[in-house]
């Protein structure tokens, strides 16, 4: 499958490593230009491209950039993606630590992914936002393994959500349907499921125990 990854930090880099190892056709981009991704491309076989080209023809696009950088992404960034492409948003809002205050989240009550979706102009699927990057490399397990981790996945487009869930299964993790994008506050930073390294039952329980009130550490 053709996959575009926009952002080559810890999550983006490790997804590039795993997805190329599984045989997917991966294009990867960052804000600094493809020449800075030469080593990652050489080691994985991924193509390092400008961010405006990463989504071209892609069935899945992963947007994994700091939330404050989302408005800086080029207009029409996803225009060249395959029809019905699934766009994965891995982002988190860290107002005090990194992003500053974002009015749409603080004042309008938008979930992080709904805010991101509005900027991208394309529906998103929220996944990998509470996953430790190293777990992508070190924690894959075959289906049915009692130690297999589960990841929450939220989104409004059921077909795109299923594509993402199938891809995560291929990566070696179970998934739990966390509802629509307006429900994705259940997996934002400071919730019980955020960073949880556990199976599907524990993930479902953690999602059910989430409080909509954002913890003080994650308010701007």
CSV table of C-alpha atoms in Angstrom, one decimal:
chain,number,residue,atom,x,y,z
A,1,UNK,CA,0.0,0.0,0.0
A,2,UNK,CA,1.2,3.5,-0.8
A,3,UNK,CA,1.6,5.5,2.5
A,4,UNK,CA,2.7,9.1,3.0
A,5,UNK,CA,4.2,10.2,6.3
A,6,UNK,CA,4.3,13.9,7.1
A,7,UNK,CA,6.6,14.4,10.1
A,8,UNK,CA,9.7,12.3,10.7
A,9,UNK,CA,10.1,12.7,14.5
A,10,UNK,CA,9.9,9.7,16.9
A,11,UNK,CA,6.5,8.4,15.8
A,12,UNK,CA,6.9,9.3,12.1
A,13,UNK,CA,10.4,7.8,11.9
A,14,UNK,CA,9.4,4.6,13.6
A,15,UNK,CA,6.3,4.1,11.5
A,16,UNK,CA,8.5,4.6,8.5
A,17,UNK,CA,10.8,1.9,9.7
A,18,UNK,CA,8.1,-0.6,10.5
A,19,UNK,CA,5.9,0.0,7.4
A,20,UNK,CA,8.7,-0.3,5.0
A,21,UNK,CA,9.8,-3.5,6.7
A,22,UNK,CA,6.3,-4.8,6.1
A,23,UNK,CA,6.6,-4.0,2.4
A,24,UNK,CA,4.6,-0.8,2.1
A,25,UNK,CA,5.6,1.9,-0.4
A,26,UNK,CA,6.4,4.8,2.0
A,27,UNK,CA,7.1,8.5,1.2
A,28,UNK,CA,8.3,10.5,4.2
A,29,UNK,CA,8.7,14.3,4.6
A,30,UNK,CA,9.5,16.8,7.3
A,31,UNK,CA,9.6,20.6,7.6
A,32,UNK,CA,13.3,20.8,6.9
A,33,UNK,CA,13.4,19.2,3.4
A,34,UNK,CA,14.1,15.7,2.0
A,35,UNK,CA,17.9,16.1,2.1
A,36,UNK,CA,17.7,15.9,6.0
A,37,UNK,CA,16.0,12.5,5.7
A,38,UNK,CA,18.7,10.9,3.5
A,39,UNK,CA,19.8,8.5,6.3
A,40,UNK,CA,16.3,7.3,7.1
A,41,UNK,CA,15.5,6.8,3.5
A,42,UNK,CA,18.7,4.8,2.8
A,43,UNK,CA,18.2,2.6,5.8
A,44,UNK,CA,14.5,1.9,5.2
A,45,UNK,CA,14.0,2.2,1.4
A,46,UNK,CA,11.4,4.9,2.0
A,47,UNK,CA,11.4,7.9,-0.4
A,48,UNK,CA,12.3,11.2,1.2
A,49,UNK,CA,10.1,13.9,-0.5
A,50,UNK,CA,9.0,17.5,0.1
A,51,UNK,CA,5.9,17.7,2.4
A,52,UNK,CA,3.8,18.8,-0.6
A,53,UNK,CA,4.5,15.5,-2.3
A,54,UNK,CA,4.2,13.0,0.6
A,55,UNK,CA,0.4,12.4,0.1
A,56,UNK,CA,0.6,12.0,-3.7
A,57,UNK,CA,-1.3,8.8,-4.6
A,58,UNK,CA,-1.3,7.6,-0.9
A,59,UNK,CA,-4.0,5.3,0.4
A,60,UNK,CA,-3.0,6.3,4.0
A,61,UNK,CA,-1.4,9.6,5.1
A,62,UNK,CA,0.0,10.0,8.5
A,63,UNK,CA,0.2,13.6,9.8
A,64,UNK,CA,2.5,13.5,12.8
A,65,UNK,CA,3.7,17.1,13.5
A,66,UNK,CA,3.5,19.3,16.6
A,67,UNK,CA,0.0,20.7,17.0
A,68,UNK,CA,1.2,24.3,16.8
A,69,UNK,CA,2.7,23.5,13.4
A,70,UNK,CA,-0.5,22.2,11.8
A,71,UNK,CA,-1.7,25.7,10.6
A,72,UNK,CA,1.7,26.0,8.9
A,73,UNK,CA,1.1,23.0,6.7
A,74,UNK,CA,0.7,23.8,3.0
A,75,UNK,CA,-2.8,24.4,1.7
A,76,UNK,CA,-4.0,21.5,-0.4
A,77,UNK,CA,-1.4,19.2,1.3
A,78,UNK,CA,-3.7,16.2,0.8
A,79,UNK,CA,-5.1,17.1,-2.6
A,80,UNK,CA,-3.0,14.4,-4.4
A,81,UNK,CA,-4.0,11.6,-2.1
A,82,UNK,CA,-5.9,8.6,-3.4
A,83,UNK,CA,-9.7,8.9,-3.4
A,84,UNK,CA,-11.0,8.1,0.1
A,85,UNK,CA,-7.6,8.2,1.6
A,86,UNK,CA,-7.4,7.6,5.4
A,87,UNK,CA,-5.6,10.4,7.1
A,88,UNK,CA,-4.1,9.5,10.5
A,89,UNK,CA,-3.7,12.3,13.1
A,90,UNK,CA,-1.2,11.4,15.8
A,91,UNK,CA,-1.2,14.9,17.4
A,92,UNK,CA,-1.5,16.0,21.0
A,93,UNK,CA,-2.1,19.4,22.6
A,94,UNK,CA,0.6,20.4,25.0
A,95,UNK,CA,-0.3,24.1,25.8
A,96,UNK,CA,2.2,24.6,28.6
A,97,UNK,CA,5.0,22.5,27.4
A,98,UNK,CA,5.1,23.3,23.6
A,99,UNK,CA,2.1,24.5,21.7
A,100,UNK,CA,0.9,27.6,23.5
A,101,UNK,CA,-2.8,28.4,23.9
A,102,UNK,CA,-5.0,27.3,21.0
A,103,UNK,CA,-8.3,29.2,21.1
A,104,UNK,CA,-10.3,26.6,19.1
A,105,UNK,CA,-9.5,23.9,21.7
A,106,UNK,CA,-9.7,26.1,24.8
A,107,UNK,CA,-12.7,28.4,23.9
A,108,UNK,CA,-14.7,26.4,21.4
A,109,UNK,CA,-14.2,23.0,23.1
A,110,UNK,CA,-12.9,21.3,20.0
A,111,UNK,CA,-11.1,18.0,20.4
A,112,UNK,CA,-7.5,18.2,19.2
A,113,UNK,CA,-8.3,16.1,16.2
A,114,UNK,CA,-11.4,18.1,15.2
A,115,UNK,CA,-9.2,21.2,15.3
A,116,UNK,CA,-6.6,19.5,13.2
A,117,UNK,CA,-9.2,18.2,10.8
A,118,UNK,CA,-10.5,21.8,10.2
A,119,UNK,CA,-7.1,23.0,9.2
A,120,UNK,CA,-6.4,20.0,6.9
A,121,UNK,CA,-9.8,20.2,5.2
A,122,UNK,CA,-10.0,16.4,5.4
A,123,UNK,CA,-11.5,13.9,7.8
A,124,UNK,CA,-9.0,12.4,10.2
A,125,UNK,CA,-8.6,9.2,12.2
A,126,UNK,CA,-7.0,9.7,15.6
A,127,UNK,CA,-4.4,7.0,16.3
A,128,UNK,CA,-0.9,6.5,17.8
A,129,UNK,CA,-1.2,9.7,19.8
A,130,UNK,CA,-0.8,8.0,23.2
A,131,UNK,CA,1.6,5.3,21.9
A,132,UNK,CA,5.3,5.4,23.0
A,133,UNK,CA,7.4,5.6,19.8
A,134,UNK,CA,9.7,2.8,20.9
A,135,UNK,CA,6.7,0.5,21.4
A,136,UNK,CA,6.1,0.6,17.6
A,137,UNK,CA,9.5,-1.1,17.2
A,138,UNK,CA,9.6,-3.3,20.3
A,139,UNK,CA,6.0,-4.3,21.2
A,140,UNK,CA,4.4,-5.8,18.1
A,141,UNK,CA,2.9,-9.3,18.9
A,142,UNK,CA,1.0,-11.8,16.7
A,143,UNK,CA,-2.8,-11.8,16.8
A,144,UNK,CA,-4.0,-13.7,19.9
A,145,UNK,CA,-0.8,-13.3,21.9
A,146,UNK,CA,-1.8,-12.5,25.5
A,147,UNK,CA,0.8,-9.8,25.7
A,148,UNK,CA,-0.5,-7.9,22.6
A,149,UNK,CA,-1.1,-4.2,23.2
A,150,UNK,CA,-4.3,-2.5,22.0
A,151,UNK,CA,-4.5,1.1,20.6
A,152,UNK,CA,-7.6,3.3,20.7
A,153,UNK,CA,-8.7,4.5,17.3
A,154,UNK,CA,-11.3,7.3,16.8
A,155,UNK,CA,-12.8,8.7,13.6
A,156,UNK,CA,-16.1,9.5,11.8
A,157,UNK,CA,-15.4,7.8,8.5
A,158,UNK,CA,-16.0,4.1,9.2
A,159,UNK,CA,-14.3,2.9,6.0
A,160,UNK,CA,-11.2,4.9,6.7
A,161,UNK,CA,-11.2,3.8,10.3
A,162,UNK,CA,-11.2,0.2,9.3
A,163,UNK,CA,-8.3,0.8,6.9
A,164,UNK,CA,-6.3,2.2,9.8
A,165,UNK,CA,-7.4,-0.6,12.2
A,166,UNK,CA,-6.3,-3.2,9.7
A,167,UNK,CA,-2.9,-1.4,9.2
A,168,UNK,CA,-2.4,-1.3,13.0
A,169,UNK,CA,-3.2,-5.0,13.2
A,170,UNK,CA,-0.6,-5.7,10.5
A,171,UNK,CA,1.9,-3.7,12.6
A,172,UNK,CA,1.2,-6.1,15.5
A,173,UNK,CA,-1.3,-4.4,17.7
A,174,UNK,CA,-5.0,-4.8,18.5
A,175,UNK,CA,-7.3,-1.9,18.3
A,176,UNK,CA,-10.3,-0.6,20.1
A,177,UNK,CA,-12.9,1.6,18.5
A,178,UNK,CA,-12.9,4.8,20.5
A,179,UNK,CA,-15.9,6.4,18.7
A,180,UNK,CA,-16.0,9.5,16.5
A,181,UNK,CA,-13.6,12.5,16.4
A,182,UNK,CA,-15.8,14.4,18.9
A,183,UNK,CA,-15.3,11.4,21.3
A,184,UNK,CA,-11.5,11.5,20.9
A,185,UNK,CA,-11.1,13.5,24.0
A,186,UNK,CA,-11.1,10.1,25.7
A,187,UNK,CA,-7.6,9.4,24.4
A,188,UNK,CA,-6.1,12.9,24.7
A,189,UNK,CA,-3.1,13.6,27.1
A,190,UNK,CA,-4.0,13.2,30.8
A,191,UNK,CA,-6.7,10.5,30.2
A,192,UNK,CA,-6.4,7.0,31.6
A,193,UNK,CA,-5.7,5.4,28.2
A,194,UNK,CA,-2.9,7.9,27.2
A,195,UNK,CA,0.3,5.9,27.3
A,196,UNK,CA,-1.4,2.8,28.5
A,197,UNK,CA,0.5,-0.4,27.5
A,198,UNK,CA,-2.2,-3.0,27.9
A,199,UNK,CA,-4.7,-5.2,26.0
A,200,UNK,CA,-8.1,-4.4,24.5
A,201,UNK,CA,-10.1,-5.0,27.7
A,202,UNK,CA,-8.0,-2.6,29.7
A,203,UNK,CA,-8.1,0.0,26.9
A,204,UNK,CA,-11.9,-0.2,26.8
A,205,UNK,CA,-12.1,0.3,30.6
A,206,UNK,CA,-9.7,3.3,30.5
A,207,UNK,CA,-11.7,4.9,27.7
A,208,UNK,CA,-14.9,4.5,29.8
A,209,UNK,CA,-13.2,6.1,32.8
A,210,UNK,CA,-12.0,9.3,31.0
A,211,UNK,CA,-13.1,12.7,32.2
A,212,UNK,CA,-14.0,15.4,29.7
A,213,UNK,CA,-12.4,18.0,31.9
A,214,UNK,CA,-8.9,18.6,30.7
A,215,UNK,CA,-6.3,18.3,33.5
A,216,UNK,CA,-4.7,21.5,34.7
A,217,UNK,CA,-1.3,20.4,33.2
A,218,UNK,CA,-2.9,20.3,29.8
A,219,UNK,CA,-4.9,23.5,29.8
A,220,UNK,CA,-3.6,26.8,28.3
